[in-house]
Tab-separated table of C-alpha atoms and ligand atoms in Angstrom:
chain	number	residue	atom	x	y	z
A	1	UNK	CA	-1.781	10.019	-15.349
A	2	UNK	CA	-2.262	5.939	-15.906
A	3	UNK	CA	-1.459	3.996	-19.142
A	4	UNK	CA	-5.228	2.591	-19.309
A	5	UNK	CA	-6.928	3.982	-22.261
A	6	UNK	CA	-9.228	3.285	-24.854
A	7	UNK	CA	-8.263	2.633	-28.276
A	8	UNK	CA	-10.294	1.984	-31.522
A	9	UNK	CA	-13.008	1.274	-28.714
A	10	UNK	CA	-11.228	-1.501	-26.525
A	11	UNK	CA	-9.758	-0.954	-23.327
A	12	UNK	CA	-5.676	-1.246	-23.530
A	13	UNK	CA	-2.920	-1.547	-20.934
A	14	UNK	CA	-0.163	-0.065	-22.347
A	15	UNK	CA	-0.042	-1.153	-25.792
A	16	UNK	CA	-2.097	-4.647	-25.338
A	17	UNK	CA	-6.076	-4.885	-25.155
A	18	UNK	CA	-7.023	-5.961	-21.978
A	19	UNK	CA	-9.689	-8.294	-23.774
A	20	UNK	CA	-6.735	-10.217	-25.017
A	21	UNK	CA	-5.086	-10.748	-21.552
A	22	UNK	CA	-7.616	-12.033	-20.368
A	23	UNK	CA	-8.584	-13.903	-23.247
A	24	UNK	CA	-5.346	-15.577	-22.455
A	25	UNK	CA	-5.290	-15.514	-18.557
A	26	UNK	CA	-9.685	-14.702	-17.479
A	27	UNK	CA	-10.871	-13.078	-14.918
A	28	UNK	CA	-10.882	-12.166	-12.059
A	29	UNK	CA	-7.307	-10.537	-13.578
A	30	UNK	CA	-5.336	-7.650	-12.067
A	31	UNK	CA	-3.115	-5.960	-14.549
A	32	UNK	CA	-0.524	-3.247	-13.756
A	33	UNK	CA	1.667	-1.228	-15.956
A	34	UNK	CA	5.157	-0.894	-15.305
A	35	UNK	CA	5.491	2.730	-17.226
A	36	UNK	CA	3.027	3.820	-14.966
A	37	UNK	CA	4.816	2.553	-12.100
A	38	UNK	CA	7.902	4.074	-12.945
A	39	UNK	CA	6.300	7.356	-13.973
A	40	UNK	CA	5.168	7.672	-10.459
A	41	UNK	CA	8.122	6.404	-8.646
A	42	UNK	CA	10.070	9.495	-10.913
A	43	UNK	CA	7.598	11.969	-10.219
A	44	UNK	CA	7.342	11.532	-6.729
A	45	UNK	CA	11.140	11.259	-6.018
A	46	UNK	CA	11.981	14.017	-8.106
A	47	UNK	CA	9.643	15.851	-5.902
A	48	UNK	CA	12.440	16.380	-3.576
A	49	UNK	CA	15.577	16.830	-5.398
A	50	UNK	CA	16.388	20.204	-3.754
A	51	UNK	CA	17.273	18.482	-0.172
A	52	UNK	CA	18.607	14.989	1.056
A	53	UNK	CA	16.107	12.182	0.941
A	54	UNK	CA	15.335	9.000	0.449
A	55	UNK	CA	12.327	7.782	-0.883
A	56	UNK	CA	11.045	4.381	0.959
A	57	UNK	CA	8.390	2.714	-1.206
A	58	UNK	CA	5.660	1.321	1.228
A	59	UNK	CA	5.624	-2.160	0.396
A	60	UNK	CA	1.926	-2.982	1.560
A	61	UNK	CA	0.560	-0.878	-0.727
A	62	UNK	CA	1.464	-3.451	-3.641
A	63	UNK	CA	4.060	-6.414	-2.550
A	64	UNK	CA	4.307	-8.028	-5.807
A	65	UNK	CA	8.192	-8.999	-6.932
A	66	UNK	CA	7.696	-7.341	-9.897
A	67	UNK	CA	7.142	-4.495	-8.379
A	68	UNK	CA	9.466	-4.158	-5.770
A	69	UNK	CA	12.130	-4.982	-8.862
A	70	UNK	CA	11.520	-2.146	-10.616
A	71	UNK	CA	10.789	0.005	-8.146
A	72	UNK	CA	14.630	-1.458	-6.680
A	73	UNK	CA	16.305	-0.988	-10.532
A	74	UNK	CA	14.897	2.588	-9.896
A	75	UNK	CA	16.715	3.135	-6.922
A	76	UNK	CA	13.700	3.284	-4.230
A	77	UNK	CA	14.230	2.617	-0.815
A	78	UNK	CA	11.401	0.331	1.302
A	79	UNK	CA	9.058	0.741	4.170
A	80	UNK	CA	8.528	-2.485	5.602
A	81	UNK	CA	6.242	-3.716	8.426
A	82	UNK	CA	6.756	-7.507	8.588
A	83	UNK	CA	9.633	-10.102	8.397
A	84	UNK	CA	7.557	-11.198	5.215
A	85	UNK	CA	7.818	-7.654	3.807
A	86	UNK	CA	11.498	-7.457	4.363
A	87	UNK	CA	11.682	-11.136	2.571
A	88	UNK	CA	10.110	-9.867	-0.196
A	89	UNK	CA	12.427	-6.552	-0.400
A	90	UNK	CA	15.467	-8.384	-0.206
A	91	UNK	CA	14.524	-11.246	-2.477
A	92	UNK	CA	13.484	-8.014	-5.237
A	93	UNK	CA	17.111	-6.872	-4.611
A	94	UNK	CA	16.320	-3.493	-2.073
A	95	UNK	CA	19.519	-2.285	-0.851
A	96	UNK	CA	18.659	-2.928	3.070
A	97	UNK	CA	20.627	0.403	3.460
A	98	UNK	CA	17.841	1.663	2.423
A	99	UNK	CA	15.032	0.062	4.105
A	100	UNK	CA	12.873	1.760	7.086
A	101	UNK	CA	11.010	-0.969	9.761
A	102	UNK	CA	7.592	0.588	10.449
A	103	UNK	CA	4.917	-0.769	12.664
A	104	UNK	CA	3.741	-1.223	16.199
A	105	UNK	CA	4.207	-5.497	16.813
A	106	UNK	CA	7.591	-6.302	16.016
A	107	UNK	CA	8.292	-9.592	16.996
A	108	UNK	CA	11.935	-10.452	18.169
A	109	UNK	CA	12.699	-12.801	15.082
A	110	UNK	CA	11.551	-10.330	12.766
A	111	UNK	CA	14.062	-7.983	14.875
A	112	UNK	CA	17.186	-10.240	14.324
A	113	UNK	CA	16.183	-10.889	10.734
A	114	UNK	CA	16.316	-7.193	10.054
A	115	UNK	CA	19.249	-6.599	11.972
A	116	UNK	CA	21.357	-9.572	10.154
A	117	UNK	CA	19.810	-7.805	6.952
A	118	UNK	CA	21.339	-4.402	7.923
A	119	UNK	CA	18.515	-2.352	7.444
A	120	UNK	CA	18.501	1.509	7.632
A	121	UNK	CA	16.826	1.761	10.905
A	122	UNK	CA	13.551	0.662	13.067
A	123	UNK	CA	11.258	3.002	13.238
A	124	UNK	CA	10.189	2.118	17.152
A	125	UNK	CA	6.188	2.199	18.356
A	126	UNK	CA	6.642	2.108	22.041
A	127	UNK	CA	8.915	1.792	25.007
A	128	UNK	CA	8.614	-1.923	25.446
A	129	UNK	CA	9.583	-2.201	21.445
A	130	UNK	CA	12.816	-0.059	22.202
A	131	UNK	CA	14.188	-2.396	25.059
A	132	UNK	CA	13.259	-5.794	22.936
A	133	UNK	CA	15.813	-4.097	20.140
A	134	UNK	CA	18.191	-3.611	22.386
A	135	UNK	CA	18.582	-6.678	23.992
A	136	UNK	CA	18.133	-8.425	20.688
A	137	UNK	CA	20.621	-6.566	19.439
A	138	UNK	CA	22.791	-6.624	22.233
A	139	UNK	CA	21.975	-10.624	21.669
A	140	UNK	CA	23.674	-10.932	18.717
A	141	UNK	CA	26.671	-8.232	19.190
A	142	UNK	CA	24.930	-5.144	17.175
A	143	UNK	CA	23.677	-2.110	17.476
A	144	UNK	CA	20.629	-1.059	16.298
A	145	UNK	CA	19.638	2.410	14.494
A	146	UNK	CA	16.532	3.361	15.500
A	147	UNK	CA	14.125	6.451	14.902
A	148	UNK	CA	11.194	7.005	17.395
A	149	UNK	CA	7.379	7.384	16.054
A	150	UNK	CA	5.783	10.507	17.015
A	151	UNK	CA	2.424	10.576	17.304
A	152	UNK	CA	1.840	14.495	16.701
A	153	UNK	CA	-2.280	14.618	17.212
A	154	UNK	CA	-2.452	15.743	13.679
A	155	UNK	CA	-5.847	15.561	12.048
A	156	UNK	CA	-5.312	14.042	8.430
A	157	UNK	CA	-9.183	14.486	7.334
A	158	UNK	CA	-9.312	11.173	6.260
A	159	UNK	CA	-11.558	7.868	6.782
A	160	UNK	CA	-11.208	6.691	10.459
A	161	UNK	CA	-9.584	3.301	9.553
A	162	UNK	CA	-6.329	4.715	7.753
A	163	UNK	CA	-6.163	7.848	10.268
A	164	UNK	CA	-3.038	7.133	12.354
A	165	UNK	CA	-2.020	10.462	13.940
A	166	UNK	CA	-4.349	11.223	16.195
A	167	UNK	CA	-3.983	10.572	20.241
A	168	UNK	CA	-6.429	8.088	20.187
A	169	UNK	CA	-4.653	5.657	17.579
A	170	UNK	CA	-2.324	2.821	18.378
A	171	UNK	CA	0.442	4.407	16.420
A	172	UNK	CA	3.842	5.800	18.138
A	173	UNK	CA	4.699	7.702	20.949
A	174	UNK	CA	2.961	11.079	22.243
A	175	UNK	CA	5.778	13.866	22.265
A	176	UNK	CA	6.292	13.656	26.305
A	177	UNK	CA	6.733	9.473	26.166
A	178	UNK	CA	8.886	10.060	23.032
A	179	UNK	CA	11.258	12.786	24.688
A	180	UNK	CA	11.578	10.124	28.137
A	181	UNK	CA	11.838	7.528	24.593
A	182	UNK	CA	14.870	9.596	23.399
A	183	UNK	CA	16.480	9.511	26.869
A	184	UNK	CA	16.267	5.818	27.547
A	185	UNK	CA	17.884	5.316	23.868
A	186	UNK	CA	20.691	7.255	24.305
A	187	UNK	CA	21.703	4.761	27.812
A	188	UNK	CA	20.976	1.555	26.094
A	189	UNK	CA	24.455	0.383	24.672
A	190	UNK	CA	22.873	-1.237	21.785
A	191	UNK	CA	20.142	1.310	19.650
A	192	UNK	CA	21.381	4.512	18.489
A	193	UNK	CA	18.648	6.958	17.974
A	194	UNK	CA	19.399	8.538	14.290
A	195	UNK	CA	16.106	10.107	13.336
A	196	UNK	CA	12.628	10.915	13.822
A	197	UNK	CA	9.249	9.568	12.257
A	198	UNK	CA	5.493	9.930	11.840
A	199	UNK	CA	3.228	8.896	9.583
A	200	UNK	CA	-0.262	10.247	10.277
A	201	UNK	CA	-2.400	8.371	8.071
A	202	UNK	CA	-3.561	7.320	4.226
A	203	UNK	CA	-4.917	8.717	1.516
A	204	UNK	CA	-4.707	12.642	2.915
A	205	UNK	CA	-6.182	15.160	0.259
A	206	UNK	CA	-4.710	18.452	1.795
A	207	UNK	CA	-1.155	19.486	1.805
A	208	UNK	CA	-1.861	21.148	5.470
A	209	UNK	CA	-1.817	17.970	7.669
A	210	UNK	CA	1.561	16.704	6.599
A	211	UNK	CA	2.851	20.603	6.889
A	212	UNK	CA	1.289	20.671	10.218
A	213	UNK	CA	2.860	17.924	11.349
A	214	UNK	CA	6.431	18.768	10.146
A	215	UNK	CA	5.598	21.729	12.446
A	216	UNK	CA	5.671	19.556	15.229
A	217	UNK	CA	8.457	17.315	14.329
A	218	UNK	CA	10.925	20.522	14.026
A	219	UNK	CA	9.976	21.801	17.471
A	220	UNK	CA	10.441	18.087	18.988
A	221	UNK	CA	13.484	18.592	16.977
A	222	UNK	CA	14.944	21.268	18.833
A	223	UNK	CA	14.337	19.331	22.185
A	224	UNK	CA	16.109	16.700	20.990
A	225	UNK	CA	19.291	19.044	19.503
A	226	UNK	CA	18.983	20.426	23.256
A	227	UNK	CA	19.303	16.666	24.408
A	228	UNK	CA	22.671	16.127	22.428
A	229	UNK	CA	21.112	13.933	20.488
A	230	UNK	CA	22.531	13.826	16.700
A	231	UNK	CA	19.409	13.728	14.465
A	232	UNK	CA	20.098	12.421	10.430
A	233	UNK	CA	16.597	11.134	9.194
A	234	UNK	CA	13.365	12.882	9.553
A	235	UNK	CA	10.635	10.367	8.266
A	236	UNK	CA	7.513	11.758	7.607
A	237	UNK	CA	6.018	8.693	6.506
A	238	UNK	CA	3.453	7.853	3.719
A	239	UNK	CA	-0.377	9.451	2.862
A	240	UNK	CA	-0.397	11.410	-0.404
A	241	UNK	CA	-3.475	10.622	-1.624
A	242	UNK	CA	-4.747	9.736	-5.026
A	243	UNK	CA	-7.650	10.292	-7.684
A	244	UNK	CA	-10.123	7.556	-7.722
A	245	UNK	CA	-13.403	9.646	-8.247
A	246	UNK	CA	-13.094	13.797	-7.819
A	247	UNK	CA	-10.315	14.115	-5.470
A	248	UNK	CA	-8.083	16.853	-6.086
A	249	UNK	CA	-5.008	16.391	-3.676
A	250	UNK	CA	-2.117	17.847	-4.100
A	251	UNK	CA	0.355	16.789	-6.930
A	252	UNK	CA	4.007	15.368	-5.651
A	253	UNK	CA	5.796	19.068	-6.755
A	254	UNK	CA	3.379	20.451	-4.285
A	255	UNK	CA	4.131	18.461	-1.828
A	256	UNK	CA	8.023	18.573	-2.483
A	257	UNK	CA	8.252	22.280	-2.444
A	258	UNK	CA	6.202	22.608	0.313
A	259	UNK	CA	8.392	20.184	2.952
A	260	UNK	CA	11.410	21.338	0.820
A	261	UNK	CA	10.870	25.125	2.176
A	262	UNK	CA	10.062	24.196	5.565
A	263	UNK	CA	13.273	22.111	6.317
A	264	UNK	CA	15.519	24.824	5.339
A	265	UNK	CA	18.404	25.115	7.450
A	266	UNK	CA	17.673	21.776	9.186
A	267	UNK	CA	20.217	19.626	8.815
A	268	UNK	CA	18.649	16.045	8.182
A	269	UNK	CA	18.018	13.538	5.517
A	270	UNK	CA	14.170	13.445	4.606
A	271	UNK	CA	12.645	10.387	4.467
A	272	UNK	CA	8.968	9.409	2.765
A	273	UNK	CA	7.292	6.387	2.762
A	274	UNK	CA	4.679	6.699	-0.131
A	275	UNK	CA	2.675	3.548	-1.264
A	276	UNK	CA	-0.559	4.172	-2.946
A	277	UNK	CA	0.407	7.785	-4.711
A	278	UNK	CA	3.057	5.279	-6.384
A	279	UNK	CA	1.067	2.016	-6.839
A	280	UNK	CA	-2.416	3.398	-6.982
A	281	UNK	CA	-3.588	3.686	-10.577
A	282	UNK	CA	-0.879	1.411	-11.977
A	283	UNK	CA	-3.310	-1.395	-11.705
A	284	UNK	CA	-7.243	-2.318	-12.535
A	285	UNK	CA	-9.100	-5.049	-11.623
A	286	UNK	CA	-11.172	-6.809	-14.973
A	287	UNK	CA	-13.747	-9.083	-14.052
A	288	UNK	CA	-16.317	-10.520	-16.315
A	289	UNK	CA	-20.039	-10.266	-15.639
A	290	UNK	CA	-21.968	-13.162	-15.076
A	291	UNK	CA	-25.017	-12.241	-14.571
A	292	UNK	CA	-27.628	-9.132	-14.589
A	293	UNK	CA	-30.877	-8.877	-13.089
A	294	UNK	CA	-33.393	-6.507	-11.544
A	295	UNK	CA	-35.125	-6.784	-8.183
A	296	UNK	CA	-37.933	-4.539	-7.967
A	297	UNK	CA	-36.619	-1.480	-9.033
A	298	UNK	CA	-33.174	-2.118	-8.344
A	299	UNK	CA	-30.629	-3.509	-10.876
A	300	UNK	CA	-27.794	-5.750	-10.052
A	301	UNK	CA	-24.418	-6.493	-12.313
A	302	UNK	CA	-23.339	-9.517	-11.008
A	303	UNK	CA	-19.736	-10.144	-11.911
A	304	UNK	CA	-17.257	-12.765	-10.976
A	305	UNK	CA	-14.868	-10.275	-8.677
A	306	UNK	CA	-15.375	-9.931	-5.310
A	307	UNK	CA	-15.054	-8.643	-1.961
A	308	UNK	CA	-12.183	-11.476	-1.230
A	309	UNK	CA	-10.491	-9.868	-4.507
A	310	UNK	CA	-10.930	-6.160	-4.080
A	311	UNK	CA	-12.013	-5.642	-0.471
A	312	UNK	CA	-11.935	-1.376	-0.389
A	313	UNK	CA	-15.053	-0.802	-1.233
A	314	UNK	CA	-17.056	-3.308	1.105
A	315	UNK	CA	-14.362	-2.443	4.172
A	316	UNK	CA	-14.179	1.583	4.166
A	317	UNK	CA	-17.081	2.091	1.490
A	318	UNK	CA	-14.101	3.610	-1.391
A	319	UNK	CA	-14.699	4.565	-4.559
A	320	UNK	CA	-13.229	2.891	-7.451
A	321	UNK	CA	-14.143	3.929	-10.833
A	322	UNK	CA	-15.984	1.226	-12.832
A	323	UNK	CA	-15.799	1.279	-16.594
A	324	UNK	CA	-16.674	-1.135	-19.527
A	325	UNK	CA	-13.586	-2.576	-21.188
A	326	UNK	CA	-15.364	-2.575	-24.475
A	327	UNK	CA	-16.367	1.433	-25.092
A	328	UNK	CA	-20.182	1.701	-24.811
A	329	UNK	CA	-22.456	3.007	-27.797
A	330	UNK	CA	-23.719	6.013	-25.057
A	331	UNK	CA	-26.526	3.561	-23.688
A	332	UNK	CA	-26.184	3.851	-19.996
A	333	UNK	CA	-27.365	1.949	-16.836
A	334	UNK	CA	-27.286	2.371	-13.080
A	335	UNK	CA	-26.819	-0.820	-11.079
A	336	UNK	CA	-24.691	-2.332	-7.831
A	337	UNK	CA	-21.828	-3.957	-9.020
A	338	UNK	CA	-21.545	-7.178	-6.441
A	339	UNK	CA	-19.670	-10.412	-6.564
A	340	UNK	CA	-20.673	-14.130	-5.825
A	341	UNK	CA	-19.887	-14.177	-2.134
A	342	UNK	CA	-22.946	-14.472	0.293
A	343	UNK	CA	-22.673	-11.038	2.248
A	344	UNK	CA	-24.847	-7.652	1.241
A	345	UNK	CA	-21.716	-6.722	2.030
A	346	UNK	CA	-19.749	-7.609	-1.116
A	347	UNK	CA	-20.148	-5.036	-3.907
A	348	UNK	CA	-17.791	-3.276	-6.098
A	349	UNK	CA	-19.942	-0.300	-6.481
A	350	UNK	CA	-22.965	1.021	-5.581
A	351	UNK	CA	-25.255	2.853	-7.612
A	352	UNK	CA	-23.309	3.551	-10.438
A	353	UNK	CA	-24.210	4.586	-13.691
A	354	UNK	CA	-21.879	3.155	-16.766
A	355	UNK	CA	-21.994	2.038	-20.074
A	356	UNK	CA	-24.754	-0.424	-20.545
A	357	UNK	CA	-23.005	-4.289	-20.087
A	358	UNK	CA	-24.812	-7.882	-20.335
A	359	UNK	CA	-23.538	-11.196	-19.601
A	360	UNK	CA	-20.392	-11.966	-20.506
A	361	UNK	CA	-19.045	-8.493	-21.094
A	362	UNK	CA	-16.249	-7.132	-19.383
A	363	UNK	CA	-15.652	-4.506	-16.874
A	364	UNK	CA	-12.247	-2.875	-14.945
A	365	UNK	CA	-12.017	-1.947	-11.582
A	366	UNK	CA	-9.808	1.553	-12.145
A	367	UNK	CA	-7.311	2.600	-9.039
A	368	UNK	CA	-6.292	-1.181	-7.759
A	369	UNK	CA	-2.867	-1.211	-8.201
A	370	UNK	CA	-2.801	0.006	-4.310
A	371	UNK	CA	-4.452	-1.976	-1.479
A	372	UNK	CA	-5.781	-4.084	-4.089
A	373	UNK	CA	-4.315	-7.868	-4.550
A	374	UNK	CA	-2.160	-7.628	-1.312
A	375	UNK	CA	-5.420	-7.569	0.549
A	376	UNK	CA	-6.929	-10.319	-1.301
A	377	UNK	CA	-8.548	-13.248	0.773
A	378	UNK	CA	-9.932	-16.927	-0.196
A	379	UNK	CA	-13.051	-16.224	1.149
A	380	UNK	CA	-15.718	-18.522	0.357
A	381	UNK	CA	-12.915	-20.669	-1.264
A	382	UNK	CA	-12.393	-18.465	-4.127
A	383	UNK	CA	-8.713	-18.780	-5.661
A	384	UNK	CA	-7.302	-15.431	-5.477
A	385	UNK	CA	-6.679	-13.960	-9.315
A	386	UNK	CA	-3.632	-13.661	-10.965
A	387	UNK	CA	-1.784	-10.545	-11.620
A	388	UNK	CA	-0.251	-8.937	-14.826
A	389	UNK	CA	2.242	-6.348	-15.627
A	390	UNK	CA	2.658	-5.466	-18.798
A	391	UNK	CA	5.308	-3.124	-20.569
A	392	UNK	CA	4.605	-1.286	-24.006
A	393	UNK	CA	3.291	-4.403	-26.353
A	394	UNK	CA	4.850	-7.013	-23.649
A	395	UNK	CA	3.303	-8.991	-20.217
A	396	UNK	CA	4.464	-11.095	-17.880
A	397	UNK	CA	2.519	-12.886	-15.747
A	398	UNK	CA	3.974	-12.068	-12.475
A	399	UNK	CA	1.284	-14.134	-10.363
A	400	UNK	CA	-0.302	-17.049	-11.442
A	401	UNK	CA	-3.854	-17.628	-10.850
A	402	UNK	CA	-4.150	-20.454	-7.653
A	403	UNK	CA	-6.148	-23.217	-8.128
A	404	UNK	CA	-8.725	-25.469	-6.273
A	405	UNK	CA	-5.014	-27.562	-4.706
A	406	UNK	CA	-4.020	-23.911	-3.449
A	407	UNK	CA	-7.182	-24.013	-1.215
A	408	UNK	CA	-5.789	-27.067	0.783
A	409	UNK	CA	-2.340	-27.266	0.119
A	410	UNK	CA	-1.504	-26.224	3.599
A	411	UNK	CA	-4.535	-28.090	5.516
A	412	UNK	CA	-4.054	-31.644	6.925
A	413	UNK	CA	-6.401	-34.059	4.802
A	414	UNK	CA	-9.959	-34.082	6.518
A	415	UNK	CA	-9.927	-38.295	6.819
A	416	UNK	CA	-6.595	-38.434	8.102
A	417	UNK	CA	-7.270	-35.477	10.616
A	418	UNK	CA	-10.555	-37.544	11.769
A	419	UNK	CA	-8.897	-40.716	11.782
A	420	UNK	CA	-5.973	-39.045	14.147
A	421	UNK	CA	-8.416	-37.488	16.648
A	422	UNK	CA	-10.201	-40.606	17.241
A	423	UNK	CA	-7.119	-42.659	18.238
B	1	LLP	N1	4.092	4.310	6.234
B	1	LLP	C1	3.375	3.721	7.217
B	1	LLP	C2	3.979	3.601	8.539
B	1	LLP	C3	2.073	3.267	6.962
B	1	LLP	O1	1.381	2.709	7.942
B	1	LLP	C4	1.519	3.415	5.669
B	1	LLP	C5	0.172	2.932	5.372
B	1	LLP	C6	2.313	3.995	4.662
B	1	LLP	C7	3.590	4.446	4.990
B	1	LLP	C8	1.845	4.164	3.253
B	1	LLP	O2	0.717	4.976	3.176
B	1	LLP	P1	0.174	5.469	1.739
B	1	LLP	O3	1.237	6.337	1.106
B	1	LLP	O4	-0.098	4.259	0.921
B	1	LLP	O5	-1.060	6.199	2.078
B	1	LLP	N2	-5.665	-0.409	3.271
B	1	LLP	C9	-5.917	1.006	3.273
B	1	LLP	C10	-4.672	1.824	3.469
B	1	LLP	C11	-3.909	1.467	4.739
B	1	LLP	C12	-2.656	2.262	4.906
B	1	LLP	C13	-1.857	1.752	6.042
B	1	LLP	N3	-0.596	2.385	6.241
B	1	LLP	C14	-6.658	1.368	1.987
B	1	LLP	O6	-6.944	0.494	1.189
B	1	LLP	O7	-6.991	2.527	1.792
């Protein structure tokens, strides 16, 4: 359920016609709505009100301020996978007591800065990773908590690129390195091992993968109890997937109830890290069509968003549903919907059949508040768009479009550059 519908035959966010946004800001133009956002962030954390948990918001999935704000004022943990990402979580006001450190290249600055921050706990990739916190914490008189990432060998029956619990991916630890993992933590003076993670991959349709791979966390858990070793957070990362054409997965409740059953009697905080079943469809994409044309038999919409804006569809071939933001009169067409930038490989959509659009009309990208602006390039020297969220009959323009300066700003000038190397 999104707040993007039409009314008296005009696309509206919330309460406000998207043709007057971008009347006001153009396109390309990514617009979010924060009642969506919150509606999700509710649903999902409600989800689990029968046990312990925290829920850790996934801040890749959308990093904007404005929504790690509300998402904060809500009372959502983060997942964070950068020194950048936990900038941006403290700067929105995340309580770090609340924020998980995912991901498999932590570098040893991005180590202290989390440890100054006092953040929940690292969730640690590898051996090597595990002795770097130590003696960085050790460094600077702390200790760390720290969770190890199992890698379970879970199928999650999704696309290749977002799987992320299977033996062949880079992610975590196999069960025998993480039990010798567990060991080493409990002799260095400065981690304490407090919990236990996976995350096994994005945008997972079935309930069965995650349930499967609970499975295999409680056994590992048992080793572990056998070990001495005092475990208070089981984090079973991120992955509920979303509707973007005829996906059916399964809603939050589902999901609650499920992991809700299975931890009975276990005595642990559960942790989630969900990103795009929160920030999916709070956002589209509007971009204004420049052109049309037909090549042979085939029929092009050519608008002014691109790969370098919404880069989903050209890099794992994803659906996102197209629509006119001014409701057709039932004519239809069936085109490719590609941008300006010089690849085959830039399209929106592929042939797709919508309301019948011409030059100048407008058309939203649905499903792009996830994975959407954060993975945004300046490819081909295209200014990356500017972002929206709007509440009700109110906006706020919570990223300004850049401009040609933005393309340079951080390049030395060409001349000088020249000039310099000749000397
Ligand atoms: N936790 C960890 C450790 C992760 O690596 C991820 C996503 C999440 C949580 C959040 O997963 P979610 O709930 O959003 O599925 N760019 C891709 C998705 C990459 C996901 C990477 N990791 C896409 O556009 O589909």
């Amino acid at each position: 359920m999104h707040h993007f519908q039409y009314k008296n035959g005009q696309l509206h966010a919330e309460d406000i016609a998207v043709a007057d946004l971008v009347y006001e800001y153009g396109t390309p133009l990514y617009i979010y709505s924060a009642t969506t956002l919150k509606r999700h962030y509710k649903a999902f954390d409600s989800a689990f009100d029968g046990i312990d948990h925290l829920t850790c918001y996934s801040v890749k999935a959308n990093s904007n301020l404005s929504f790690l704000k509300i998402l904060a004022q809500e009372g959502a943990g983060t997942d964070i996978v950068s020194g950048g990402e936990l900038f941006r979580a403290l700067r929105a006001g995340v309580d770090p007591k609340k924020i998980v450190y995912s991901g498999v290249g932590k570098k040893t600055v991005e180590i202290q800065e989390a440890l100054f921050a006092d953040i929940l706990m690292f969730n640690v990739e590898s051996v090597q990773e595990l002795e770097r916190i130590n003696d960085v914490a050790g460094g600077v008189d702390k200790v760390a908590r720290v969770s190890l990432r199992i890698n379970p060998d879970v199928d999650p029956k999704t696309h290749p690129y977002v799987s992320t619990g299977l033996k062949e991916n880079k992610f975590g630890l196999s069960r025998a390195d993480a039990l010798k993992a567990y060991a080493l933590a409990q002799s260095l003076p400065n981690v304490e091992p407090i919990g236990m993670d996976c995350h096994i991959g994005s945008q997972l349709t079935q309930l069965s993968p995650f349930m499967e791979a609970l499975e295999k966390l409680k056994e590992f858990h048992g080793q572990l109890v056998q070990m001495g070793i005092k475990i208070k957070y089981m984090d079973l990362g991120g992955g509920l997937g979303i509707t973007y054409n005829e996906e059916a997965p399964p809603h939050p409740e589902e999901l609650g109830k499920a992991l809700i059953e299975s931890l009975k009697g276990l005595d642990v905080t559960l942790i989630l890290e969900p990103g795009r079943v929160i920030a999916g469809n709070t956002g589209i994409l509007v971009t204004e069509v420049q052109y049309t044309k037909t090549n042979e038999d085939k029929t092009f919409v050519i608008v002014d968003a691109a790969m370098n804006d919404l880069v989903r569809p050209s890099l794992y071939g994803s659906y996102h549903r197209i629509a006119s933001v001014r409701e057709g009169n039932g004519e239809e067409m069936t085109a490719d919907v590609v941008g300006p930038i010089c690849e085959s490989g830039d399209f929106l959509a592929k042939n797709r059949t919508f309301p019948k659009v011409a030059q100048g009309d407008l058309l939203a990208a649905f499903s792009a508040g996830a994975y959407g602006f954060v993975m945004s390039s300046q490819y081909n020297s295209r200014a990356r768009a500017a972002e929206i969220m709007v509440e009700g009959d109110k906006h706020v323009l919570v990223r300004k479009r850049e401009v040609y300066n933005d393309l340079v700003a951080l390049e030395e000038d060409g001349l000088a550059c020249i000039g310099r190397l000749k000397k």
